[in-house]
GROMACS .gro file of C-alpha atoms in nm:
model
  328
    1MET     CA    1   7.856  12.339  11.643
    2ALA     CA    2   8.025  12.620  11.453
    3ILE     CA    3   8.106  12.538  11.095
    4ALA     CA    4   8.091  12.734  10.764
    5THR     CA    5   7.690  12.750  10.646
    6SER     CA    6   7.831  12.632  10.289
    7TYR     CA    7   7.851  12.301  10.469
    8ASN     CA    8   7.494  12.281  10.571
    9ILE     CA    9   7.581  12.316  10.936
   10THR     CA   10   7.357  12.517  11.189
   11GLN     CA   11   7.562  12.766  11.333
   12THR     CA   12   7.403  12.710  11.690
   13SER     CA   13   7.713  12.754  11.935
   14PRO     CA   14   8.017  12.921  11.789
   15LEU     CA   15   8.337  12.792  11.954
   16LEU     CA   16   8.486  13.132  12.055
   17SER     CA   17   8.754  12.968  12.276
   18CYS     CA   18   8.833  12.654  12.080
   19ASP     CA   19   9.179  12.561  11.973
   20CYS     CA   20   9.371  12.343  11.699
   21GLY     CA   21   9.646  12.247  11.520
   22TRP     CA   22   9.918  12.355  11.816
   23HIS     CA   23  10.256  12.171  11.801
   24GLN     CA   24  10.584  12.159  11.984
   25ARG     CA   25  10.898  12.333  11.869
   26PRO     CA   26  11.195  12.140  11.881
   27ARG     CA   27  11.280  10.948  10.906
   28ILE     CA   28  11.089  10.924  10.627
   29VAL     CA   29  11.307  10.896  10.319
   30ASN     CA   30  11.594  11.160  10.387
   31GLY     CA   31  11.357  11.293  10.661
   32THR     CA   32  11.440  11.372  11.008
   33ASN     CA   33  11.338  11.256  11.369
   34THR     CA   34  11.018  11.459  11.503
   35GLY     CA   35  11.079  11.610  11.861
   36VAL     CA   36  10.895  11.456  12.140
   37ASN     CA   37  10.531  11.538  12.116
   38GLU     CA   38  10.598  11.770  11.849
   39PHE     CA   39  10.299  11.696  11.629
   40PRO     CA   40  10.001  11.633  11.871
   41ALA     CA   41   9.737  11.549  11.599
   42MET     CA   42   9.949  11.238  11.483
   43ALA     CA   43   9.815  10.933  11.594
   44GLY     CA   44   9.895  10.550  11.440
   45LEU     CA   45   9.625  10.310  11.321
   46ILE     CA   46   9.658   9.945  11.487
   47ASP     CA   47   9.552   9.651  11.312
   48LEU     CA   48   9.462   9.458  11.647
   49LEU     CA   49   9.459   9.121  11.422
   50ARG     CA   50   9.784   9.178  11.280
   51ARG     CA   51   9.910   9.320  11.604
   52GLU     CA   52  10.085   9.603  11.366
   53LEU     CA   53  10.067   9.947  11.355
   54THR     CA   54   9.962   9.997  10.971
   55CYS     CA   55   9.920  10.335  10.897
   56GLY     CA   56   9.939  10.705  11.022
   57ILE     CA   57   9.616  10.869  11.111
   58THR     CA   58   9.527  11.235  11.215
   59ILE     CA   59   9.307  11.360  11.503
   60ILE     CA   60   9.046  11.580  11.382
   61SER     CA   61   8.799  11.615  11.692
   62LYS     CA   62   8.743  11.427  12.031
   63LYS     CA   63   8.625  11.143  11.871
   64TYR     CA   64   8.730  11.129  11.514
   65LEU     CA   65   9.029  11.097  11.306
   66VAL     CA   66   9.108  11.083  10.936
   67THR     CA   67   9.332  10.827  10.755
   68ALA     CA   68   9.374  10.670  10.389
   69ALA     CA   69   9.081  10.431  10.266
   70HIS     CA   70   9.328  10.189  10.159
   71CYS     CA   71   9.447  10.131  10.497
   72PHE     CA   72   9.167   9.906  10.550
   73ILE     CA   73   9.013   9.611  10.346
   74SER     CA   74   8.655   9.571  10.210
   75ASP     CA   75   8.531   9.366  10.502
   76SER     CA   76   8.704   9.571  10.777
   77GLU     CA   77   8.550   9.589  11.108
   78ALA     CA   78   8.602   9.840  11.358
   79ARG     CA   79   8.651   9.631  11.655
   80HIS     CA   80   8.962   9.520  11.466
   81TYR     CA   81   9.128   9.843  11.502
   82ALA     CA   82   9.258  10.079  11.776
   83VAL     CA   83   9.432  10.421  11.758
   84LEU     CA   84   9.745  10.524  11.967
   85VAL     CA   85   9.792  10.891  12.043
   86GLY     CA   86  10.063  11.065  12.233
   87GLU     CA   87  10.359  10.911  12.116
   88ASP     CA   88  10.571  10.674  12.340
   89THR     CA   89  10.567  10.928  12.653
   90GLU     CA   90  10.314  10.946  12.962
   91TYR     CA   91  10.048  11.084  12.725
   92SER     CA   92  10.074  10.784  12.533
   93LYS     CA   93   9.685  10.614  12.528
   94LEU     CA   94   9.504  10.355  12.341
   95TYR     CA   95   9.162  10.403  12.210
   96GLN     CA   96   8.944  10.127  12.067
   97ALA     CA   97   8.778  10.201  11.731
   98ASP     CA   98   8.394  10.227  11.745
   99LYS     CA   99   8.296  10.298  11.389
  100LEU     CA  100   8.489  10.343  11.067
  101LYS     CA  101   8.353  10.499  10.749
  102ILE     CA  102   8.538  10.435  10.412
  103HIS     CA  103   8.460  10.688  10.129
  104PRO     CA  104   8.161  10.535   9.949
  105LYS     CA  105   8.301  10.615   9.587
  106TYR     CA  106   8.659  10.501   9.700
  107ASN     CA  107   8.815  10.301   9.408
  108SER     CA  108   9.072  10.061   9.510
  109ASN     CA  109   9.213  10.031   9.159
  110THR     CA  110   9.263  10.411   9.095
  111LYS     CA  111   9.260  10.518   9.433
  112GLU     CA  112   9.001  10.796   9.397
  113ASN     CA  113   8.844  10.905   9.717
  114ASP     CA  114   9.098  10.736   9.912
  115ILE     CA  115   8.994  10.875  10.273
  116ALA     CA  116   8.806  10.714  10.583
  117ILE     CA  117   8.714  10.816  10.912
  118VAL     CA  118   8.727  10.640  11.233
  119LYS     CA  119   8.540  10.723  11.540
  120THR     CA  120   8.678  10.599  11.899
  121ARG     CA  121   8.450  10.463  12.167
  122GLN     CA  122   8.591  10.711  12.416
  123SER     CA  123   8.682  11.072  12.368
  124ILE     CA  124   9.032  11.140  12.324
  125GLU     CA  125   9.192  11.338  12.622
  126PHE     CA  126   9.355  11.641  12.474
  127SER     CA  127   9.679  11.806  12.628
  128PHE     CA  128   9.967  11.973  12.512
  129ALA     CA  129  10.090  11.653  12.364
  130VAL     CA  130   9.766  11.544  12.217
  131GLY     CA  131   9.523  11.740  12.011
  132PRO     CA  132   9.319  11.793  11.698
  133ILE     CA  133   9.452  11.932  11.393
  134CYS     CA  134   9.309  12.266  11.214
  135LEU     CA  135   9.069  12.156  10.899
  136PRO     CA  136   9.126  12.411  10.628
  137PHE     CA  137   8.756  12.534  10.610
  138ARG     CA  138   8.911  12.908  10.539
  139TYR     CA  139   9.135  12.782  10.235
  140SER     CA  140   8.878  12.543  10.066
  141PHE     CA  141   8.944  12.712   9.729
  142ARG     CA  142   9.325  12.727   9.727
  143THR     CA  143   9.524  12.492   9.526
  144PHE     CA  144   9.824  12.520   9.735
  145VAL     CA  145  10.064  12.498   9.450
  146GLY     CA  146  10.415  12.563   9.561
  147ALA     CA  147  10.319  12.552   9.913
  148ASN     CA  148  10.588  12.419  10.136
  149VAL     CA  149  10.431  12.124  10.361
  150ILE     CA  150  10.524  11.868  10.631
  151ALA     CA  151  10.464  11.506  10.575
  152LEU     CA  152  10.438  11.277  10.864
  153GLY     CA  153  10.410  10.872  10.831
  154VAL     CA  154  10.367  10.579  11.023
  155ARG     CA  155  10.438  10.206  11.030
  156ILE     CA  156  10.610   9.998  11.313
  157VAL     CA  157  10.560   9.617  11.398
  158LEU     CA  158  10.429   9.569  11.740
  159ALA     CA  159  10.550   9.305  11.993
  160LEU     CA  160  10.204   9.264  12.135
  161PRO     CA  161  10.085   8.938  12.355
  162PRO     CA  162   9.791   8.741  12.216
  163LEU     CA  163   9.552   8.931  12.486
  164PHE     CA  164   9.593   9.242  12.301
  165LEU     CA  165   9.332   9.076  12.071
  166ASP     CA  166   9.058   9.117  12.320
  167VAL     CA  167   9.118   9.467  12.412
  168ASP     CA  168   8.911   9.650  12.646
  169PRO     CA  169   9.055  10.021  12.676
  170VAL     CA  170   8.983  10.003  13.068
  171GLY     CA  171   9.008   9.653  13.204
  172SER     CA  172   9.270   9.424  12.986
  173LYS     CA  173   9.625   9.485  13.026
  174LEU     CA  174   9.935   9.465  12.802
  175ASN     CA  175  10.261   9.355  12.933
  176GLY     CA  176  10.131   9.390  13.277
  177LYS     CA  177  10.004   9.734  13.211
  178PRO     CA  178   9.615   9.846  13.172
  179LEU     CA  179   9.497   9.923  12.839
  180GLY     CA  180   9.364  10.252  12.806
  181SER     CA  181   9.612  10.440  13.063
  182ARG     CA  182   9.878  10.634  12.988
  183GLN     CA  183  10.150  10.369  13.085
  184ALA     CA  184  10.016  10.129  12.848
  185CYS     CA  185  10.136  10.241  12.540
  186ASP     CA  186  10.520  10.274  12.630
  187CYS     CA  187  10.563   9.929  12.475
  188LEU     CA  188  10.388  10.025  12.139
  189SER     CA  189  10.581  10.299  11.961
  190ASN     CA  190  10.828  10.576  11.982
  191ASP     CA  191  10.647  10.896  11.861
  192PHE     CA  192  10.296  11.030  11.788
  193LYS     CA  193  10.157  11.367  11.729
  194ALA     CA  194   9.839  11.563  11.600
  195PRO     CA  195   9.753  11.832  11.342
  196CYS     CA  196   9.460  12.099  11.243
  197LYS     CA  197   9.195  12.122  10.996
  198PRO     CA  198   9.149  12.426  10.750
  199HIS     CA  199   8.847  12.673  10.652
  200PRO     CA  200   8.635  12.789  10.388
  201LYS     CA  201   8.797  13.059  10.171
  202SER     CA  202   9.108  12.872  10.041
  203SER     CA  203   9.329  12.883   9.750
  204ARG     CA  204   9.489  12.623   9.561
  205PHE     CA  205   9.798  12.561   9.779
  206ILE     CA  206  10.046  12.523   9.448
  207ALA     CA  207  10.381  12.565   9.538
  208GLU     CA  208  10.319  12.606   9.907
  209PRO     CA  209  10.550  12.429  10.142
  210CYS     CA  210  10.407  12.141  10.376
  211THR     CA  211  10.559  11.857  10.590
  212ILE     CA  212  10.465  11.503  10.622
  213CYS     CA  213  10.536  11.253  10.897
  214GLY     CA  214  10.566  10.893  10.938
  215TRP     CA  215  10.726  10.542  11.056
  216GLY     CA  216  10.756  10.413  10.704
  217GLN     CA  217  11.068  10.260  10.552
  218LEU     CA  218  11.384  10.481  10.547
  219PHE     CA  219  11.435  10.389  10.205
  220PHE     CA  220  11.263  10.150   9.926
  221GLY     CA  221  11.309   9.786  10.054
  222GLY     CA  222  11.471   9.930  10.368
  223PRO     CA  223  11.392   9.896  10.748
  224LYS     CA  224  11.110  10.067  10.920
  225ALA     CA  225  11.182  10.373  11.114
  226ASP     CA  226  11.122  10.331  11.500
  227ILE     CA  227  11.086  10.695  11.559
  228LEU     CA  228  10.804  10.929  11.392
  229GLN     CA  229  10.972  11.107  11.049
  230LYS     CA  230  10.879  11.405  10.888
  231VAL     CA  231  10.985  11.571  10.579
  232ASN     CA  232  10.950  11.892  10.402
  233LEU     CA  233  10.781  11.902  10.062
  234THR     CA  234  10.635  12.118   9.814
  235VAL     CA  235  10.292  12.110   9.653
  236VAL     CA  236  10.308  12.097   9.283
  237SER     CA  237  10.001  12.140   9.042
  238ASN     CA  238   9.815  11.851   8.925
  239ALA     CA  239   9.896  11.903   8.527
  240PHE     CA  240  10.252  11.887   8.641
  241CYS     CA  241  10.208  11.584   8.835
  242GLN     CA  242   9.986  11.406   8.548
  243GLN     CA  243  10.263  11.432   8.317
  244GLU     CA  244  10.508  11.259   8.537
  245VAL     CA  245  10.253  11.011   8.708
  246THR     CA  246  10.148  10.814   8.386
  247ASP     CA  247  10.024  10.507   8.557
  248ASN     CA  248   9.738  10.664   8.730
  249ARG     CA  249   9.476  10.962   8.646
  250ILE     CA  250   9.517  11.266   8.894
  251TYR     CA  251   9.188  11.399   9.032
  252SER     CA  252   9.113  11.725   9.102
  253SER     CA  253   9.024  11.573   9.458
  254GLU     CA  254   9.394  11.493   9.506
  255MET     CA  255   9.741  11.687   9.555
  256CYS     CA  256  10.087  11.602   9.460
  257THR     CA  257  10.395  11.679   9.666
  258TYR     CA  258  10.766  11.654   9.559
  259SER     CA  259  11.118  11.732   9.695
  260LEU     CA  260  11.414  11.547   9.525
  261TYR     CA  261  11.534  11.275   9.749
  262LYS     CA  262  11.293  11.319   9.964
  263ASP     CA  263  10.945  11.120  10.026
  264SER     CA  264  10.683  10.943  10.210
  265CYS     CA  265  10.742  10.549  10.177
  266MET     CA  266  10.581  10.235  10.231
  267GLY     CA  267  10.401  10.223  10.577
  268ASP     CA  268  10.367  10.626  10.585
  269SER     CA  269   9.996  10.573  10.420
  270GLY     CA  270   9.736  10.747  10.581
  271GLY     CA  271   9.951  11.009  10.735
  272PRO     CA  272   9.916  11.373  10.726
  273ILE     CA  273  10.040  11.654  10.496
  274LEU     CA  274  10.038  11.961  10.709
  275TRP     CA  275  10.079  12.320  10.626
  276TYR     CA  276  10.130  12.653  10.798
  277ASP     CA  277   9.982  12.974  10.703
  278ASP     CA  278  10.276  13.215  10.675
  279THR     CA  279  10.032  13.512  10.704
  280MET     CA  280   9.935  13.386  11.056
  281LEU     CA  281  10.298  13.376  11.191
  282SER     CA  282  10.164  13.480  11.531
  283SER     CA  283   9.977  13.145  11.588
  284GLN     CA  284  10.157  12.919  11.368
  285ARG     CA  285   9.856  12.685  11.347
  286LEU     CA  286   9.899  12.335  11.160
  287PHE     CA  287   9.621  12.275  10.913
  288LEU     CA  288   9.570  11.930  10.756
  289LEU     CA  289   9.604  11.968  10.366
  290GLY     CA  290   9.626  11.604  10.286
  291VAL     CA  291   9.644  11.220  10.329
  292ILE     CA  292   9.903  11.042  10.201
  293SER     CA  293   9.770  10.805   9.932
  294PHE     CA  294  10.025  10.650   9.661
  295GLY     CA  295  10.354  10.708   9.508
  296SER     CA  296  10.544  10.493   9.231
  297ALA     CA  297  10.818  10.454   9.447
  298CYS     CA  298  11.034  10.614   9.770
  299ALA     CA  299  11.216  10.918   9.702
  300ASN     CA  300  11.253  10.892   9.325
  301GLU     CA  301  11.175  11.150   9.086
  302ILE     CA  302  10.801  11.106   9.044
  303PRO     CA  303  10.566  11.324   9.273
  304ALA     CA  304  10.362  11.153   9.585
  305VAL     CA  305  10.003  11.157   9.538
  306ASN     CA  306   9.756  11.258   9.834
  307THR     CA  307   9.408  11.313   9.929
  308ARG     CA  308   9.322  11.636   9.903
  309ILE     CA  309   9.135  11.726  10.239
  310THR     CA  310   8.977  12.068  10.113
  311SER     CA  311   8.767  11.821   9.861
  312TYR     CA  312   8.628  11.644  10.153
  313LEU     CA  313   8.528  11.894  10.410
  314ALA     CA  314   8.145  11.860  10.349
  315TRP     CA  315   8.192  11.488  10.366
  316ILE     CA  316   8.383  11.495  10.679
  317VAL     CA  317   8.135  11.716  10.858
  318SER     CA  318   7.839  11.525  10.734
  319GLU     CA  319   7.986  11.197  10.869
  320THR     CA  320   8.074  11.353  11.196
  321SER     CA  321   7.778  11.525  11.301
  322ASP     CA  322   7.833  11.515  11.638
  323ALA     CA  323   8.163  11.660  11.634
  324ASP     CA  324   8.264  12.033  11.707
  325TYR     CA  325   8.519  12.199  11.476
  326CYS     CA  326   8.747  12.498  11.541
  327ILE     CA  327   8.776  12.734  11.263
  328ARG     CA  328   9.081  12.915  11.246
   0.00000   0.00000   0.00000
């Protein structure tokens, strides 16, 4: 695996031809519909018992995805979950979860360490429409304050038949279509896409623009979106965020985002906070900076709080020892 030595990984096989964070050019609150397969790393976490797409989740490697810990309950079992990739297109595919790892220090009251990893039984098939996000290994020391970011979110109630509870990614059928096939998921969702991970030399990302995506509510108490939504937000400092968010302590392992009248909303939990490195205009790769965690409401004057991925790179690598990551 090729990862920075600061993550205690033996660099035995450098991934010289690897790739991540690709995307296609072309409603969260005041957001816009994404283009078809615009964000290949974006996926949906499906609760098979509730027959509902409950959270956003981001592809980071062939078998691993990252989401928020609060998307699960304390006794959650991996067999009760699946992930849907590729949006509602011919590339849509459902993958049964094999293992789930909630951060051991996750606190459901304070939302500290709100991060979890899902491993699929089968390897995810990559294409132009489905692929891993870049992790910010090269940017682990940045705050990203002031960065412009993209937020993506997810939540749709799925009309699934009872047999979906006994999902077999190869043999079972959903509405007459084999589960695990590209054709099985066109009755589940309208949009999905995937992002990239960051590298070990970062700054703080304060004031950096970023984007979020999701299928959450279009406004507080309103209907859920049936098409993946994205919105551009700005990373604000934790000090400013703490002044505004008075009900919760803001930890250094968290990242706050804000834009007036724009925000993630209920159902966007676990979705990605994405960022482009403006100094790499030729590649325009997307990096995963955060996981949507919580906020006081939708698109009010209070910043939203997200789990800061750079604070958990070592943990992610240690929990996914059989994965290969592309350092870009």
